[in-house]
Every structure is written in structure tokens, then in C-alpha cells.
Coordinates of C-alpha atoms in Angstrom, one line a residue:
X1 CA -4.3 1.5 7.2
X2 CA -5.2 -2.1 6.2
X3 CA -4.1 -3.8 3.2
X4 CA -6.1 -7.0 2.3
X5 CA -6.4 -9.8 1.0
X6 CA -3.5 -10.8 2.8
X7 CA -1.7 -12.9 1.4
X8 CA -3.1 -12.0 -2.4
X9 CA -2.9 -12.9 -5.6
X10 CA -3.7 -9.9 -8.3
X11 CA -5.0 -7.1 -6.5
X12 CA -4.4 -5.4 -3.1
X13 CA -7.3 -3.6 -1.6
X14 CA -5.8 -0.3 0.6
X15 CA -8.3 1.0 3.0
X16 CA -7.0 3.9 5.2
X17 CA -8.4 7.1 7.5
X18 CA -6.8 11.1 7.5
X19 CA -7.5 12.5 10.6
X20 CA -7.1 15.7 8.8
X21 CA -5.9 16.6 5.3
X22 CA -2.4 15.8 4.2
X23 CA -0.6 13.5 1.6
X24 CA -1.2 10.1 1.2
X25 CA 1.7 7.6 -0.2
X26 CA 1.8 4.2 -0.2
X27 CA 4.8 2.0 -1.2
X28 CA 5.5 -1.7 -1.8
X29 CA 9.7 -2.5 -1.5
X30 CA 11.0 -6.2 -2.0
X31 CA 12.8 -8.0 0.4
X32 CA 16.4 -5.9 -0.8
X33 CA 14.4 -2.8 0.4
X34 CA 14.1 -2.0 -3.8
X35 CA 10.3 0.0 -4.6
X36 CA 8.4 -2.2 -6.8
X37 CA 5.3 -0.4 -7.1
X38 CA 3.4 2.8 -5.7
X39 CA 0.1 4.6 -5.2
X40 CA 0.2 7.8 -6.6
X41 CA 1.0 10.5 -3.8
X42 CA -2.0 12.7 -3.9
X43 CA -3.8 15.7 -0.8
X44 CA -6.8 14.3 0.5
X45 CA -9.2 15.8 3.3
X46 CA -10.4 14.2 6.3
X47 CA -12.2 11.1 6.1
X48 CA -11.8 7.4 4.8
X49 CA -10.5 6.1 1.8
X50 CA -10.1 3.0 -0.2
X51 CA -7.6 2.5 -3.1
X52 CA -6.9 -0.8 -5.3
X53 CA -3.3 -1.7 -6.3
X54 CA -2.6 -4.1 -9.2
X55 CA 0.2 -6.4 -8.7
X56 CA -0.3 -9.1 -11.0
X57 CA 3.1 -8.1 -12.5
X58 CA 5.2 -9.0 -9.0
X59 CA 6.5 -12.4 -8.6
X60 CA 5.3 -14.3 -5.4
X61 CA 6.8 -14.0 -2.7
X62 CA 6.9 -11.4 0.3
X63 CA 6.7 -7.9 0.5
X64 CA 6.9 -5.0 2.8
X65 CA 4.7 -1.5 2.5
X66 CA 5.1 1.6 3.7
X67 CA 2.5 4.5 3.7
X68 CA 2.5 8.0 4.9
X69 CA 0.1 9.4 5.9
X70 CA 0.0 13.5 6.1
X71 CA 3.4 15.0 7.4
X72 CA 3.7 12.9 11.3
X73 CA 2.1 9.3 10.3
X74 CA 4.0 6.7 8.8
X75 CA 3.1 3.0 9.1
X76 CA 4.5 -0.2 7.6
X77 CA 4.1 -3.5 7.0
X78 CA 4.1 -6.8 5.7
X79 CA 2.2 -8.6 2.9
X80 CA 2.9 -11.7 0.8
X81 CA 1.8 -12.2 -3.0
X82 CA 0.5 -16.0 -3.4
X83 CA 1.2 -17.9 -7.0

């Protein structure tokens, strides 16, 4: 998965790859571990995908993300909102 522009203002571009079909889910938590904002879960088949999350509502500062991907991937991360 790759999230970018990193750091980013608005907008966060999601770009990510199922190996096979599964669920996709994608959360942004604040720093207290509290969700802020989501990607609808939703099935997709195999192949690569690309997804846009709004966040001009969050307040600077970092965040982390955590996406799951099908039932045995999970991934997470880091990203930080700019001014």
C-alpha cells in the first residue's frame, strides 16, 4: 500500500495491490489511537487499486493508518497532515 502525498494537505491518494480477492479497509487513528476517518470496507478482486481520502477536516498534525488487506495482510503506518 502507499499513501501519498506524504506529508499532505487536503487529500491522500491510497494506491494498493490484492493478490487475490478479499476486503480492503483502510483507517486513519490520531495519536491517542482514536479513528478519525475511514475508507469504506468493500470485496475487491485481484489487481491494483487506487482510492482518494479527503481530510481537509483533520487538524495538522500526525497520523497513523492501518489497512487490511483480505483476511492475512495488515499493514500500517505513518503520515502527517501539513497546515
Amino acid at each position: 500500500i502507499e499513501m501519498f502525498p506524504n506529508p499532505f494537505h487536503d487529500q491522500v491518494l491510497i494506491n494498493y495491490t490484492m493478490l487475490k480477492p478479499g476486503t480492503i479497509s483502510i483507517e486513519i487513528f490520531d495519536l491517542l489511537g482514536r479513528p478519525v476517518k475511514a475508507i469504506q470496507e468493500s470485496r475487491e478482486q485481484s489487481g491494483t487499486y487506487h482510492a482518494r481520502m479527503h481530510v481537509q477536516n483533520l487538524p495538522a498534525g500526525p497520523y497513523y493508518y492501518k489497512a487490511r488487506l483480505g483476511e492475512s495482510m495488515s499493514i500500517a503506518g505513518k503520515i502527517i497532515k501539513l497546515y
